[in-house]
Short mmCIF file of C-alpha atoms in Angstrom, two decimals:
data_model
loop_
_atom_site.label_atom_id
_atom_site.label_comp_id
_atom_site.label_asym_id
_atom_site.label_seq_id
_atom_site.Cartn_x
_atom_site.Cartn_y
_atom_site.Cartn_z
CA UNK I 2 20.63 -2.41 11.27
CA UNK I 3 18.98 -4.98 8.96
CA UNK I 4 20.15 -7.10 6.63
CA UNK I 5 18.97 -8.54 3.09
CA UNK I 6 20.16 -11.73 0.64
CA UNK I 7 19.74 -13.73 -1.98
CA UNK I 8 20.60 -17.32 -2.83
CA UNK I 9 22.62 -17.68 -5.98
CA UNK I 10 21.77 -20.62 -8.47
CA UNK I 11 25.25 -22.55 -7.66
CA UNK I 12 24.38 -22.26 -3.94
CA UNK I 13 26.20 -19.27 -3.19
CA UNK I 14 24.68 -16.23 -0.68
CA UNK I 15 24.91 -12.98 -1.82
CA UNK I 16 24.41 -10.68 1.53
CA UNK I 17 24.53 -7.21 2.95
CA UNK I 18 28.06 -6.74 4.99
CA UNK I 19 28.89 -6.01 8.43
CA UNK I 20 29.27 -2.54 10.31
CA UNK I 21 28.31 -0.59 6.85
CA UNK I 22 26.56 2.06 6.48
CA UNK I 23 23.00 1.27 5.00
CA UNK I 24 22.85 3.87 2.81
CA UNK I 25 26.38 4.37 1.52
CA UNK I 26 26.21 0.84 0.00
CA UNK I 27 27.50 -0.05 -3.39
CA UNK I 28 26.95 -3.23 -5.91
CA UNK I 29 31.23 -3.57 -4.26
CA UNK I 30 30.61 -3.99 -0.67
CA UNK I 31 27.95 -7.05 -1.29
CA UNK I 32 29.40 -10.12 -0.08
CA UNK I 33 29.08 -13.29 -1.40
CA UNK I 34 29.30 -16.63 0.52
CA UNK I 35 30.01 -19.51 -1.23
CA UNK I 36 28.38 -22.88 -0.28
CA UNK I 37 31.87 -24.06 1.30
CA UNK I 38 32.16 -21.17 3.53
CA UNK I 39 34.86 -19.31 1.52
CA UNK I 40 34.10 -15.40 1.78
CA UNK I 41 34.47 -13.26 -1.43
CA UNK I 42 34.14 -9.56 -1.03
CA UNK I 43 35.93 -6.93 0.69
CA UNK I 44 34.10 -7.11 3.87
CA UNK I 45 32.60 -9.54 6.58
CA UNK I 46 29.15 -10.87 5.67
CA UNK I 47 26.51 -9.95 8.01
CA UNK I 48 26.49 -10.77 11.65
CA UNK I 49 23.48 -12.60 10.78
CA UNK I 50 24.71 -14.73 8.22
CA UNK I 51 23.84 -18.16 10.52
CA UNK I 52 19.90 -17.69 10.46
CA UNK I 53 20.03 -16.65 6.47
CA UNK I 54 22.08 -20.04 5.78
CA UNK I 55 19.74 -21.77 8.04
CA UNK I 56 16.33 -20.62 6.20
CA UNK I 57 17.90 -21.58 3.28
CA UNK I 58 18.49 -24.97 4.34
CA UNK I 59 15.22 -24.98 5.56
CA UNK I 60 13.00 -23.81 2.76
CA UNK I 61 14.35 -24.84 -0.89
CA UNK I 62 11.90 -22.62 -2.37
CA UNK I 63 13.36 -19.22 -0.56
CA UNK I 64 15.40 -17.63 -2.56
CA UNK I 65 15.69 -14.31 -0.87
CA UNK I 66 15.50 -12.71 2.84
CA UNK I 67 14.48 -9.25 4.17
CA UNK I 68 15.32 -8.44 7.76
CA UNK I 69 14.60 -5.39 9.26
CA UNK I 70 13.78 -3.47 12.22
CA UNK I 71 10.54 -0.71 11.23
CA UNK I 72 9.28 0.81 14.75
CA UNK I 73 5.61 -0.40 14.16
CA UNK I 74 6.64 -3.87 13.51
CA UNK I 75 9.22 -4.01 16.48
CA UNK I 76 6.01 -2.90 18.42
CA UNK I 77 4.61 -5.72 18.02
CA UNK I 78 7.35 -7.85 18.34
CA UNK I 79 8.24 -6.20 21.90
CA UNK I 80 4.40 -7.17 22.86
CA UNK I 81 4.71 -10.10 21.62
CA UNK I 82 1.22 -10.37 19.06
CA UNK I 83 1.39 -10.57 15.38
CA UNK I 84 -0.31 -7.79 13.09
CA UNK I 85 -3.93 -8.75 12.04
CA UNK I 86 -3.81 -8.81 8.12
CA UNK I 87 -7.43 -9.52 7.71
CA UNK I 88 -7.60 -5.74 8.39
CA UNK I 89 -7.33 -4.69 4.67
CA UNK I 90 -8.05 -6.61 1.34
CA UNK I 91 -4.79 -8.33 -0.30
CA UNK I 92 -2.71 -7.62 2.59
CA UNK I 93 -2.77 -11.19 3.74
CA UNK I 94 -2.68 -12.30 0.27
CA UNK I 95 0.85 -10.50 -0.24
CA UNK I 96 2.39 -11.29 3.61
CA UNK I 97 1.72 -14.94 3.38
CA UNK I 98 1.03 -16.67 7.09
CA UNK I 99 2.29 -15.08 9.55
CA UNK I 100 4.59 -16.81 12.43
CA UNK I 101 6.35 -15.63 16.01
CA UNK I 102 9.80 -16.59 16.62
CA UNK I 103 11.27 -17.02 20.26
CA UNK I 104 13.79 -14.32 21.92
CA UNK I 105 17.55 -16.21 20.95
CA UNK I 106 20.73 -14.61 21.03
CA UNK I 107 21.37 -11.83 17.66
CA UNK I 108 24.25 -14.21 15.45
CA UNK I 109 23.94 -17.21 16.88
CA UNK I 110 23.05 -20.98 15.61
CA UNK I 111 20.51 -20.73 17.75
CA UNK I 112 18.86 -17.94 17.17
CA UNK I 113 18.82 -19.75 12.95
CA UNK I 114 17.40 -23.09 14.49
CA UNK I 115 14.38 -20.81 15.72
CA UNK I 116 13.45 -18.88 13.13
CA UNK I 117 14.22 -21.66 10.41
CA UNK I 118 11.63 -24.00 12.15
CA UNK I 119 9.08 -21.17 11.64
CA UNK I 120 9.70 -21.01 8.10
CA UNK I 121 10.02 -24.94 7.42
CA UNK I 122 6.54 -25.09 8.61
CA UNK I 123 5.28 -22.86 6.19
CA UNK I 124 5.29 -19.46 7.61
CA UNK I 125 6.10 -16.55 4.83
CA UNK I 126 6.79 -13.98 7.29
CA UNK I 127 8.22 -14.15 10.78
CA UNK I 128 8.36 -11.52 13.87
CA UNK I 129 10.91 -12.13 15.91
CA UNK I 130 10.52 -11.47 19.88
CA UNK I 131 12.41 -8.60 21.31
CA UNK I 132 14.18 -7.98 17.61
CA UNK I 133 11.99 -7.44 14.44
CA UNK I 134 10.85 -9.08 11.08
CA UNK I 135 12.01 -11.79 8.42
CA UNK I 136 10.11 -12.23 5.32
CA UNK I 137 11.13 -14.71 2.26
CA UNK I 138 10.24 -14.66 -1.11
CA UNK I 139 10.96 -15.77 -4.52
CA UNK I 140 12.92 -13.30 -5.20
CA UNK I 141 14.47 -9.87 -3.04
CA UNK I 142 11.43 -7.47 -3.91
CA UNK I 143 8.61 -10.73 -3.19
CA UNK I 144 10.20 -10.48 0.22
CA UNK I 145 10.58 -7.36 0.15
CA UNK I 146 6.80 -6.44 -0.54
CA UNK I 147 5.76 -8.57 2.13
CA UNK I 148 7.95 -6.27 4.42
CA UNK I 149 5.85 -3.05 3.44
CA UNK I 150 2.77 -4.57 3.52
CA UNK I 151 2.93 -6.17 7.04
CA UNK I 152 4.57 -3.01 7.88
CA UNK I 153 1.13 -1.03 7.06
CA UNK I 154 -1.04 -2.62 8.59
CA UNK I 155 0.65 -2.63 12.06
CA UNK I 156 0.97 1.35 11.45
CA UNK I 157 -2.72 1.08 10.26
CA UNK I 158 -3.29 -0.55 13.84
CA UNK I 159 -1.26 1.28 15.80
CA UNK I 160 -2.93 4.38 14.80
CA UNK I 161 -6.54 2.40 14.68
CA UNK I 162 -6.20 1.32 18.44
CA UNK I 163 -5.94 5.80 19.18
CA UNK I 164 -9.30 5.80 17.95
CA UNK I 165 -10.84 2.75 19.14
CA UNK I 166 -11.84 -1.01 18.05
CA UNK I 167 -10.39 -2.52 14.91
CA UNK I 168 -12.85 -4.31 12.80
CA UNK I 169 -11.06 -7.23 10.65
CA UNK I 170 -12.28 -9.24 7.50
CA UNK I 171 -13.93 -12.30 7.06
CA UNK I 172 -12.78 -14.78 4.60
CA UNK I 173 -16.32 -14.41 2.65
CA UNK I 174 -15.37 -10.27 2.80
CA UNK I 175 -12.01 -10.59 1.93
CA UNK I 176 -12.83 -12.70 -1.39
CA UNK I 177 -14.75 -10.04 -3.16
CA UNK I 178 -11.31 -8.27 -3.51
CA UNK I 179 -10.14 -10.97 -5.66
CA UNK I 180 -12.66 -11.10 -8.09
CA UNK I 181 -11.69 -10.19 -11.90
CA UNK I 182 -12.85 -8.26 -14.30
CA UNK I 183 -12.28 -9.01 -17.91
CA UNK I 184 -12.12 -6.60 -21.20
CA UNK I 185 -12.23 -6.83 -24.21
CA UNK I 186 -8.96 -5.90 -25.77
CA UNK I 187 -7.87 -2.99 -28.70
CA UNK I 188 -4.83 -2.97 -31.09
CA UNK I 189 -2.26 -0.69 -29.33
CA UNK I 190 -1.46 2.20 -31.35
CA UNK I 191 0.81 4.77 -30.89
CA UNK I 192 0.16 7.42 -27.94
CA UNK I 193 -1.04 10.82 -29.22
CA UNK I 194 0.30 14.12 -27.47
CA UNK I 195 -2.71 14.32 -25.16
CA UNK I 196 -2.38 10.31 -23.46
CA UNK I 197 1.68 11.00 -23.63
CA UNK I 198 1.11 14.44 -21.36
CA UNK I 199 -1.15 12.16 -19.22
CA UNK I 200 0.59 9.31 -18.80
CA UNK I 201 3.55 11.63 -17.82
CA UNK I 202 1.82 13.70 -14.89
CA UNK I 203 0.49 10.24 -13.48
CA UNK I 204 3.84 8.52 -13.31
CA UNK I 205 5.62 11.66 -11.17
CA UNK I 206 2.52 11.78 -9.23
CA UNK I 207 2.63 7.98 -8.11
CA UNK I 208 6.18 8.25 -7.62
CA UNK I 209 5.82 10.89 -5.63
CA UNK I 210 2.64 9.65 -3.71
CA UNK I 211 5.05 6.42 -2.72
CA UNK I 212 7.61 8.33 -1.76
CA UNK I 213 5.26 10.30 0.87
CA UNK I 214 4.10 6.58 1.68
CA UNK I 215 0.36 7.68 0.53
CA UNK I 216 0.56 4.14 -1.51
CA UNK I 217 2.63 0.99 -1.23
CA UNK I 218 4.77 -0.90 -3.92
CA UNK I 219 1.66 -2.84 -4.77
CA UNK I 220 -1.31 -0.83 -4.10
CA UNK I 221 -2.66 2.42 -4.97
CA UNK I 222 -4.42 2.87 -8.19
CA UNK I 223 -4.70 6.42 -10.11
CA UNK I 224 -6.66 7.24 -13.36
CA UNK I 225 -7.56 10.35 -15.64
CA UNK I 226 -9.54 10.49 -18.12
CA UNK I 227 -8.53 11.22 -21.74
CA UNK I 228 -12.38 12.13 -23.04
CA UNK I 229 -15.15 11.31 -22.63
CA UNK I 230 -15.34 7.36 -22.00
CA UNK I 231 -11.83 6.88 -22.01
CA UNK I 232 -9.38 7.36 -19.34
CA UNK I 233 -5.49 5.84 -18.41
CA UNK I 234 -5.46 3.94 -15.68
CA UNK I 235 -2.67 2.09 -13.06
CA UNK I 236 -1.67 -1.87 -14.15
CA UNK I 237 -2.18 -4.81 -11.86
CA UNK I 238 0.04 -6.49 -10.12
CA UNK I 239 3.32 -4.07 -11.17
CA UNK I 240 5.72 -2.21 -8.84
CA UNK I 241 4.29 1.37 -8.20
CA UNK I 242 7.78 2.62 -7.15
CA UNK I 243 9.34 1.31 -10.94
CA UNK I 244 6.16 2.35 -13.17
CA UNK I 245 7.17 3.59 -16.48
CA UNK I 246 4.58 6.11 -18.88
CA UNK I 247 4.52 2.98 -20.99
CA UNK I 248 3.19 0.56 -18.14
CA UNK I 249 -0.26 2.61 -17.84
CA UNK I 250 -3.32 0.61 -19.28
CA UNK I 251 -5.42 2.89 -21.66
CA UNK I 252 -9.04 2.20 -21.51
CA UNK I 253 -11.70 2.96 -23.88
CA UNK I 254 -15.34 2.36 -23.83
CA UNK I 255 -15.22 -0.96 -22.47
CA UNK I 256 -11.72 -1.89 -23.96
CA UNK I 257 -8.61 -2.26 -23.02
CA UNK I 258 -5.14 -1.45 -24.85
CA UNK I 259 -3.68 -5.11 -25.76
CA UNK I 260 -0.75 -6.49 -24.10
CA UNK I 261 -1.67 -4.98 -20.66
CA UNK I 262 -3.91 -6.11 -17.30
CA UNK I 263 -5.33 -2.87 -15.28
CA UNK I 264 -6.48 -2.58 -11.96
CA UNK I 265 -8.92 -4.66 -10.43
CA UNK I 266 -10.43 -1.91 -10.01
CA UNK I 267 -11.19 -0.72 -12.96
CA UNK I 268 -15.00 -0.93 -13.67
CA UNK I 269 -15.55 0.92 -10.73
CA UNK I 270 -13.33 4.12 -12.89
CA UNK I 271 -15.58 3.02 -15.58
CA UNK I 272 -18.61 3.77 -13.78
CA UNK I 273 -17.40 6.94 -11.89
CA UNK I 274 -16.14 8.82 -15.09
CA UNK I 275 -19.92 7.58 -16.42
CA UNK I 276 -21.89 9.06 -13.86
CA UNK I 277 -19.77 12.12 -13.09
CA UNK I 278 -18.45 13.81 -16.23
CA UNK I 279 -17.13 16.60 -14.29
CA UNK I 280 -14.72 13.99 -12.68
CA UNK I 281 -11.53 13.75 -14.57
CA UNK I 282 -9.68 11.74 -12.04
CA UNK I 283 -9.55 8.95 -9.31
CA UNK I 284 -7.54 8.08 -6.87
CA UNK I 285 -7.64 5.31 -4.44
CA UNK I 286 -4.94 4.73 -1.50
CA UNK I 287 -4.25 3.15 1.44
CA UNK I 288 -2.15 5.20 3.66
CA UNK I 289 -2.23 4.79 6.90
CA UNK I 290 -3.69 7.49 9.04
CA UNK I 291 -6.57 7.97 6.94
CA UNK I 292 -7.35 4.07 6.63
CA UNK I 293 -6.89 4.17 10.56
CA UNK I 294 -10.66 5.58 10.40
CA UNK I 295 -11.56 2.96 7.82
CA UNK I 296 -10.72 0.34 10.01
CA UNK I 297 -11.62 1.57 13.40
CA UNK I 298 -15.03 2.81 11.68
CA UNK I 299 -14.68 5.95 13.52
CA UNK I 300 -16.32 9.53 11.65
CA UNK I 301 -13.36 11.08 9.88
CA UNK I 302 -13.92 14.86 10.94
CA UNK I 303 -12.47 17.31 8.24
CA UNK I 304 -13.37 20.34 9.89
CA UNK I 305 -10.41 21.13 11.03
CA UNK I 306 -8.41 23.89 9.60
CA UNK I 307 -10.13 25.71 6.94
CA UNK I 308 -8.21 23.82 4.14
CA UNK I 309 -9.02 20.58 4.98
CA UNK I 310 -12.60 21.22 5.27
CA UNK I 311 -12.66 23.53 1.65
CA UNK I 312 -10.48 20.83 -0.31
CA UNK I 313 -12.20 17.52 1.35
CA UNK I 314 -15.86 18.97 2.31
CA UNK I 315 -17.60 15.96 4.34
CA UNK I 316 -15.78 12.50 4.02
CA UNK I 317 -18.48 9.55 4.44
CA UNK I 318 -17.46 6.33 5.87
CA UNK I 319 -19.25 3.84 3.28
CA UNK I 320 -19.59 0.27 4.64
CA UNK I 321 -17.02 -2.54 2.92
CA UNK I 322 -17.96 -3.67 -0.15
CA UNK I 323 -20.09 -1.47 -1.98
CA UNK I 324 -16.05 -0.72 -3.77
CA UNK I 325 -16.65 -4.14 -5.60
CA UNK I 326 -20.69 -3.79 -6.57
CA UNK I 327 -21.82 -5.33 -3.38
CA UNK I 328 -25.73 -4.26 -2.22
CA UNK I 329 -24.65 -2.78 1.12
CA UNK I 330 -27.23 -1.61 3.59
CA UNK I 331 -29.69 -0.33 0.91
CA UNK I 332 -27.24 2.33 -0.29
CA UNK I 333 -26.78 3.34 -4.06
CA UNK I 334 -23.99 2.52 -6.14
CA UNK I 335 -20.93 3.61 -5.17
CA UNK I 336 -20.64 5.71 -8.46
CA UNK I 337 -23.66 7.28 -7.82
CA UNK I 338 -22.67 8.53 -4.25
CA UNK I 339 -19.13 10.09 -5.45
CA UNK I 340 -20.03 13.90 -7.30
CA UNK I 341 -18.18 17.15 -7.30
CA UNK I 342 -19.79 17.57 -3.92
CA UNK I 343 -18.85 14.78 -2.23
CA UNK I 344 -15.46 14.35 -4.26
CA UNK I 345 -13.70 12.08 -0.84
CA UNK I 346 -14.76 8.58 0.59
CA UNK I 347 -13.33 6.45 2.97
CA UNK I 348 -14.32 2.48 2.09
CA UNK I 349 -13.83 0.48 5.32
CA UNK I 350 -11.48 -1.62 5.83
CA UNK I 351 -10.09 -0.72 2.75
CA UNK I 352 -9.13 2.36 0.96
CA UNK I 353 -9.85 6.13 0.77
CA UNK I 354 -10.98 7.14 -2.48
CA UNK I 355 -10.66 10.80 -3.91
CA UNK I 356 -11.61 12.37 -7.02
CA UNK I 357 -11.14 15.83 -9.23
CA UNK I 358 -11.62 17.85 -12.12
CA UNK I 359 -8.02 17.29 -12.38
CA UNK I 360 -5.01 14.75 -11.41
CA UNK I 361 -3.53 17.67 -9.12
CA UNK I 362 -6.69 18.42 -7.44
CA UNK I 363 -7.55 14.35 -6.57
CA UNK I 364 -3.88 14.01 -5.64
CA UNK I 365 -4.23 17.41 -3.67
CA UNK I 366 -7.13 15.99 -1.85
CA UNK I 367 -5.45 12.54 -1.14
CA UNK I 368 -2.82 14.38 0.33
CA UNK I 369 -4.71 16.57 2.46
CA UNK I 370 -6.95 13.75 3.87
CA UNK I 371 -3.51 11.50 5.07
CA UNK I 372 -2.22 14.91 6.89
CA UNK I 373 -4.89 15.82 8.20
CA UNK I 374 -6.04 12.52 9.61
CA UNK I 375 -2.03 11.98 11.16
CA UNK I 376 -3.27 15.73 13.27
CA UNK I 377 -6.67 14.43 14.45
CA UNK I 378 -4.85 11.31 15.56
CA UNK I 379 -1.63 13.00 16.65
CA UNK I 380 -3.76 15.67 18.62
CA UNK I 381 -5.39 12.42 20.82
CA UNK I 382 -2.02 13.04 22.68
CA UNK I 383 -2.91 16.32 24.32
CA UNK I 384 -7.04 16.42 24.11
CA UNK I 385 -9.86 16.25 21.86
CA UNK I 386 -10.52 17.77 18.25
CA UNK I 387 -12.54 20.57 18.57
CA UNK I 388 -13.68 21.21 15.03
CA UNK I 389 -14.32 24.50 13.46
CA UNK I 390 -18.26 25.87 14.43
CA UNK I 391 -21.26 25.35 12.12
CA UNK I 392 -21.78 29.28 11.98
CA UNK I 393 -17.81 29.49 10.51
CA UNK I 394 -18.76 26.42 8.32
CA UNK I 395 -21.19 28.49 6.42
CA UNK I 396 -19.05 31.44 6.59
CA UNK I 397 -16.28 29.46 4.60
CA UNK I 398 -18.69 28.05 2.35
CA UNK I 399 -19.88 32.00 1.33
CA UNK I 400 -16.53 33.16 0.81
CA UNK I 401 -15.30 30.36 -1.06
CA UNK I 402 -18.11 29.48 -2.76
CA UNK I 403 -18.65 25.81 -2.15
#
């Protein structure tokens, strides 16, 4: 199921073939469809070729198509409401507006006169009734990030809805996510063996955090400090799946290595590693069980099997926007609340945040928190969490030393 394309420069559709297997394709069993209707490839384009051809038509500025059928998003499309983007910073940025497209037969003309009047007034991403998604883009992975990120924040929902009430964004809220932060720059020089070890444990760690789906292509940032005020951080704005060792920002004092953009996040690492110089690492991450608390605003409980309670301790829920500086609700800085004893915080409506006196341990905890937080919601099915006693709190926190 699904299908993908691009338009060629000379007019030309290049799309995924009929009754193949997903994942057996090859560069071979593409198909391309030239602009007079002459098929070149060994097999039949797409069943869905009509409503590609017609976006195309429709939008000159499309160049690719993602269609797809992910169980959270065909939730929605089979109760006929549209995810709420505002839920999370940049996730509305990234889908675009969102449209609804009318039930009409799977291949037909139709079915391309439907959704193509979606898109030609201006809609990036489209759920289709009874079926599933289309998102465009500039390109296959533009339309393809739009894809994930919708996709997240109907699982964020889906799982936020278990708990409770979902709290969304304003415009004024979501705009202190796009604010920038500018450095001064430093002459890159070549890596010595310490940055080259680092920059090597970070990169299998965030591949392997987005292959466990504990970040998306385009969010997710991880640092580690070098010494003492500098640290290697995540870029901005670069494919988390694709990150080389060479794409990592290094950051010293209040410098940046030349030729590179970090995180947006980055003077909130600064201040962290300032405060807490037992903190060698930071992660922050959006995945969705865990944010599923962020956004309901429910208590995240971690007392629930010994490990989760000795590798998380007590997770606050801090109120949006003391992540960007913002004076929320009288509380201190947001660098000044993270220690070694309160090493994991959930930001609402926007990202869990977990630190460590190593890469392993913040990626340990980050890990923990997601699984942990899919049980407490998981166990909603069959009754309610009853969390490990105070009196075997205390007796962990003896024998472990915590």
């Amino acid at each position: 199921g699904g299908n993908l394309s691009i338009l060629d420069e000379d007019g030309s559709i290049w799309i995924t073939p009929k009754g193949v297997d997903k994942g057996t394709l090859t560069a071979n069993d593409i198909v391309r469809v030239l602009p007079n209707g002459q098929i070149d490839g060994i097999h039949e384009p797409s069943s869905e070729l009509p409503f590609h051809q017609a976006i195309y038509m429709a939008r000159p500025d499309i160049k690719a198509i993602v269609h797809a059928h992910p169980p959270a998003l065909v939730s929605f499309a089979i109760t006929r409401q549209i995810p709420d983007t505002r839920i999370i910073p940049k996730a509305k940025e990234i889908c675009g507006s969102v449209g609804y497209a009318d039930y009409a037969l799977p291949g037909s003309i139709k079915l391309g006169e439907v959704i193509s009047e979606k898109f030609k007034v201006g809609y990036q991403t489209v759920l289709m009734e009874n079926h599933g998604i289309v998102t465009v883009g500039k390109s296959l992975m533009h339309a393809f990030h739009r894809l994930e990120t919708l996709d997240f924040c109907a699982r964020i929902t889906l799982k936020a809805k278990i708990l409770g009430q979902i709290k969304t964004l304003s415009e004024k809220e979501l705009e202190l996510s796009r604010a920038e932060f500018s450095l001064d720059v430093f002459d890159k020089t070549a890596h010595n063996s310490i940055e080259k070890e680092i920059r090597k444990r970070m990169i299998s760690l965030i591949h392997r955090s987005y292959n466990q789906e504990l970040v998306t292509s385009m969010e997710g940032t991880f640092s580690e400090r070098v010494e003492g005020d500098s640290f290697i951080i995540t870029p901005w704005g670069m494919d988390r799946k694709y990150l080389s060792e060479e794409d990592l920002v290094l950051i010293k004092g209040d410098k940046k290595e030349s030729g590179k953009k970090p995180s947006r996040s980055v003077k909130l690492h600064m201040e962290i590693y300032k405060k807490n110089p037992g903190i060698n690492a930071i992660l922050i991450a959006h995945p969705p069980n865990i944010l599923a608390f962020g956004v309901s605003g429910k208590k995240f409980d971690s007392r629930t099997i010994p490990e989760s309670y000795l590798v998380l301790r007590d997770v606050p829920n801090l109120p949006y926007g003391l992540e960007f500086g913002t004076d929320t609700k009288g509380l201190p800085p947001l660098a000044e609340i993270i220690s070694e004893k309160i090493p994991v915080v959930i930001c609402e409506n926007n990202c869990i945040i977990t630190t460590g006196n190593s890469l392993l341990q913040a990626f340990d905890r980050l890990e923990v928190a997601e699984f942990s937080a899919k049980s407490v919601i998981a166990s909603k099915a069959i009754g309610e969490l009853i969390p490990i006693q105070k009196v075997e709190i205390a007796e962990l926190e003896e024998a472990f030393n915590i």
